[in-house]
């Protein structure tokens, strides 16, 4: 069955477009028919992959990688030949050997003395030889989709100046031991693999690391473990990894400054996140959060991203985030913001659009550092006058509300450069709004981009 899926997936990727009606020359088809056929094949390919993934995720990913490799192998080998005949290989700062059908790194790479980036994607290379240490400028190696899971021993030698190693899409279930030899490594990318848990024991041997990512993981769980052994990490990413829960032990990553758990299935977070005392950036974009842990507001955050969740209310404790600079709350179900938002004295950007807000707290007027305010796509009836005294406001979006007029004071905002007010029931023909069209014209003449535009002849 697996061989059948592999064959079908390969055929779907590599086959040329054909007309839907038999016997008809594809060249005579219209562009529309060709586009429709392309879309149909994409959908069919996706359906085959999803069916196979449901039965055996690892086999599905492996088959997709093989099919992709076959599709691009010709261009990869052509690129390889170009490098082999290059007489100035010593001048190159990047070499791309992806899809070249290699099982080892070619000798000519060692002559690229200025090399900074080496791309080895979609090959069958099982080791990074010690000779790479000669390349004193080599900073990044991309070693993705090389089927490293098949090798009992993946050899990684010391490369003193290597800053980033990307081992994505290798079907890995365990971390290669040799990573601990890369003493200068700053970022380790382990995306699209099959780790069932964070490989704490082996990662702990690489205590020089600052960043690690497990994005698009196929099997990852943030379950109970000794995360305190990884307290040296500053950035942790596990985006789009099907996570539905986090064990409180995870908060023992107390050295983190940035945590990304975007596009997962989290409905709630356990209490205890305040243990991450150094955390400055928290992104929970596109989860299913209905509430936030009470102690989250004890953090010293500068950026919090809660876009696309299911939040209805934000706690008054929000005001405790006194160093917050950017607040992303858009695309939730929020019907009210706390008065304490006015205590966020360092806030420069506020995104609360696409919610259910009918009024805004008066305290918003205290946010003197605010440069961006997006309150569009809510249920506001009155213009939010809280913004009229903001000396640093650059971008104001009130579109898609129920606002019926715009006050004169908008024109006096000294730094305003983008004003969006479309899709509001503002009738500029009425006496009450006679000032609006001329004001917008003057603002545009002064360099403010207004949406929608109103031209001088329309304002007469």
CSV table of N, CA and C in Angstrom, one decimal, residues 108-163:
chain,number,residue,atom,x,y,z
A,108,UNK,N,35.3,20.2,-3.4
A,108,UNK,CA,35.5,21.6,-3.9
A,108,UNK,C,34.9,22.6,-2.8
A,109,UNK,N,34.0,22.1,-2.0
A,109,UNK,CA,33.4,23.0,-0.9
A,109,UNK,C,34.5,23.5,0.0
A,110,UNK,N,35.5,22.6,0.2
A,110,UNK,CA,36.6,22.9,1.2
A,110,UNK,C,37.5,24.0,0.6
A,111,UNK,N,37.4,24.3,-0.7
A,111,UNK,CA,38.2,25.4,-1.3
A,111,UNK,C,37.5,26.7,-1.3
A,112,UNK,N,36.2,26.7,-0.8
A,112,UNK,CA,35.5,28.0,-0.8
A,112,UNK,C,35.8,28.7,0.5
A,113,UNK,N,36.9,29.3,0.6
A,113,UNK,CA,37.5,29.9,1.8
A,113,UNK,C,36.7,31.0,2.4
A,114,UNK,N,35.8,31.6,1.6
A,114,UNK,CA,35.0,32.8,2.1
A,114,UNK,C,33.5,32.3,2.4
A,115,UNK,N,33.3,31.0,2.3
A,115,UNK,CA,32.0,30.5,2.4
A,115,UNK,C,31.3,30.8,3.8
A,116,UNK,N,30.1,31.4,3.8
A,116,UNK,CA,29.3,31.7,5.0
A,116,UNK,C,28.1,30.8,5.1
A,117,UNK,N,27.5,30.4,4.0
A,117,UNK,CA,26.3,29.6,4.0
A,117,UNK,C,26.4,28.4,3.1
A,118,UNK,N,26.1,27.2,3.7
A,118,UNK,CA,26.2,25.9,3.0
A,118,UNK,C,24.8,25.2,3.0
A,119,UNK,N,24.2,25.0,1.9
A,119,UNK,CA,22.9,24.4,1.8
A,119,UNK,C,23.0,23.0,1.2
A,120,UNK,N,22.6,22.0,2.0
A,120,UNK,CA,22.7,20.6,1.7
A,120,UNK,C,21.4,19.9,1.6
A,121,UNK,N,20.3,20.6,1.5
A,121,UNK,CA,19.0,20.1,1.5
A,121,UNK,C,18.7,19.0,0.5
A,122,UNK,N,17.9,18.0,0.9
A,122,UNK,CA,17.4,16.9,0.0
A,122,UNK,C,18.5,16.2,-0.7
A,123,UNK,N,19.4,15.6,0.1
A,123,UNK,CA,20.4,14.7,-0.3
A,123,UNK,C,20.4,13.5,0.6
A,124,UNK,N,21.5,12.7,0.6
A,124,UNK,CA,21.6,11.6,1.5
A,124,UNK,C,23.0,11.7,2.3
A,125,UNK,N,23.3,12.9,2.7
A,125,UNK,CA,24.6,13.2,3.3
A,125,UNK,C,24.4,12.8,4.8
A,126,UNK,N,25.3,12.0,5.3
A,126,UNK,CA,25.2,11.6,6.7
A,126,UNK,C,26.2,12.2,7.7
A,127,UNK,N,27.1,13.0,7.2
A,127,UNK,CA,28.1,13.6,8.1
A,127,UNK,C,28.6,14.9,7.7
A,128,UNK,N,28.9,15.7,8.7
A,128,UNK,CA,29.6,17.0,8.5
A,128,UNK,C,31.1,16.7,8.8
A,129,UNK,N,32.0,16.6,7.8
A,129,UNK,CA,33.3,16.2,8.1
A,129,UNK,C,34.1,17.3,8.9
A,130,UNK,N,35.2,16.8,9.5
A,130,UNK,CA,36.0,17.7,10.4
A,130,UNK,C,36.7,18.8,9.5
A,131,UNK,N,36.9,18.5,8.2
A,131,UNK,CA,37.6,19.4,7.3
A,131,UNK,C,36.8,20.7,7.1
A,132,UNK,N,35.5,20.7,7.4
A,132,UNK,CA,34.7,21.9,7.3
A,132,UNK,C,35.2,23.0,8.3
A,133,UNK,N,36.0,22.6,9.3
A,133,UNK,CA,36.5,23.5,10.3
A,133,UNK,C,37.5,24.4,9.7
A,134,UNK,N,38.0,24.1,8.5
A,134,UNK,CA,39.0,25.0,7.8
A,134,UNK,C,38.3,26.2,7.3
A,135,UNK,N,37.0,26.1,7.1
A,135,UNK,CA,36.2,27.3,6.5
A,135,UNK,C,35.9,28.2,7.7
A,136,UNK,N,36.7,29.2,7.9
A,136,UNK,CA,36.7,30.0,9.1
A,136,UNK,C,35.5,31.0,9.1
A,137,UNK,N,34.9,31.2,7.9
A,137,UNK,CA,33.7,32.1,7.8
A,137,UNK,C,32.4,31.4,7.8
A,138,UNK,N,32.4,30.1,7.8
A,138,UNK,CA,31.2,29.3,7.7
A,138,UNK,C,30.3,29.5,9.0
A,139,UNK,N,29.1,30.1,8.8
A,139,UNK,CA,28.2,30.4,9.9
A,139,UNK,C,26.9,29.7,9.9
A,140,UNK,N,26.5,29.3,8.7
A,140,UNK,CA,25.1,28.6,8.6
A,140,UNK,C,25.2,27.4,7.8
A,141,UNK,N,24.7,26.3,8.3
A,141,UNK,CA,24.5,25.0,7.5
A,141,UNK,C,23.1,24.6,7.5
A,142,UNK,N,22.5,24.4,6.3
A,142,UNK,CA,21.2,23.9,6.2
A,142,UNK,C,21.3,22.5,5.7
A,143,UNK,N,20.9,21.5,6.6
A,143,UNK,CA,21.0,20.1,6.3
A,143,UNK,C,19.7,19.4,6.4
A,144,UNK,N,18.7,20.0,5.7
A,144,UNK,CA,17.3,19.5,5.8
A,144,UNK,C,17.0,18.4,4.8
A,145,UNK,N,16.1,17.6,5.3
A,145,UNK,CA,15.6,16.5,4.4
A,145,UNK,C,16.7,15.6,3.8
A,146,UNK,N,17.5,15.1,4.7
A,146,UNK,CA,18.6,14.2,4.3
A,146,UNK,C,18.4,12.8,4.8
A,147,UNK,N,17.2,12.5,5.3
A,147,UNK,CA,16.8,11.2,5.8
A,147,UNK,C,17.8,10.7,6.9
A,148,UNK,N,18.2,11.7,7.8
A,148,UNK,CA,19.1,11.4,8.9
A,148,UNK,C,18.6,10.3,9.8
A,149,UNK,N,17.3,10.1,9.9
A,149,UNK,CA,16.7,9.1,10.8
A,149,UNK,C,17.2,7.7,10.4
A,150,UNK,N,17.7,7.5,9.2
A,150,UNK,CA,18.1,6.2,8.7
A,150,UNK,C,19.4,5.8,9.2
A,151,UNK,N,20.2,6.8,9.6
A,151,UNK,CA,21.6,6.5,10.0
A,151,UNK,C,21.7,6.3,11.5
A,152,UNK,N,22.3,5.2,11.9
A,152,UNK,CA,22.5,4.9,13.3
A,152,UNK,C,23.4,6.0,14.0
A,153,UNK,N,24.4,6.4,13.2
A,153,UNK,CA,25.3,7.4,13.7
A,153,UNK,C,25.5,8.5,12.7
A,154,UNK,N,25.0,9.7,13.1
A,154,UNK,CA,25.1,10.9,12.3
A,154,UNK,C,26.3,11.7,12.8
A,155,UNK,N,27.3,11.8,12.0
A,155,UNK,CA,28.6,12.4,12.4
A,155,UNK,C,28.6,13.9,12.2
A,156,UNK,N,28.9,14.6,13.3
A,156,UNK,CA,29.0,16.1,13.3
A,156,UNK,C,30.3,16.4,14.0
A,157,UNK,N,31.2,17.0,13.3
A,157,UNK,CA,32.5,17.3,13.9
A,157,UNK,C,32.6,18.8,14.3
A,158,UNK,N,33.6,19.2,14.9
A,158,UNK,CA,33.7,20.6,15.4
A,158,UNK,C,33.9,21.6,14.2
A,159,UNK,N,33.0,22.6,14.2
A,159,UNK,CA,33.0,23.7,13.2
A,159,UNK,C,33.0,24.9,14.1
A,160,UNK,N,34.1,25.5,14.4
A,160,UNK,CA,34.2,26.5,15.4
A,160,UNK,C,33.3,27.7,15.3
A,161,UNK,N,33.1,28.2,14.1
A,161,UNK,CA,32.4,29.5,13.9
A,161,UNK,C,30.9,29.3,13.5
A,162,UNK,N,30.4,28.1,13.4
A,162,UNK,CA,29.1,27.8,13.0
A,162,UNK,C,28.1,28.4,14.0
A,163,UNK,N,27.2,29.2,13.5
A,163,UNK,CA,26.2,29.9,14.4
A,163,UNK,C,24.8,29.3,14.3
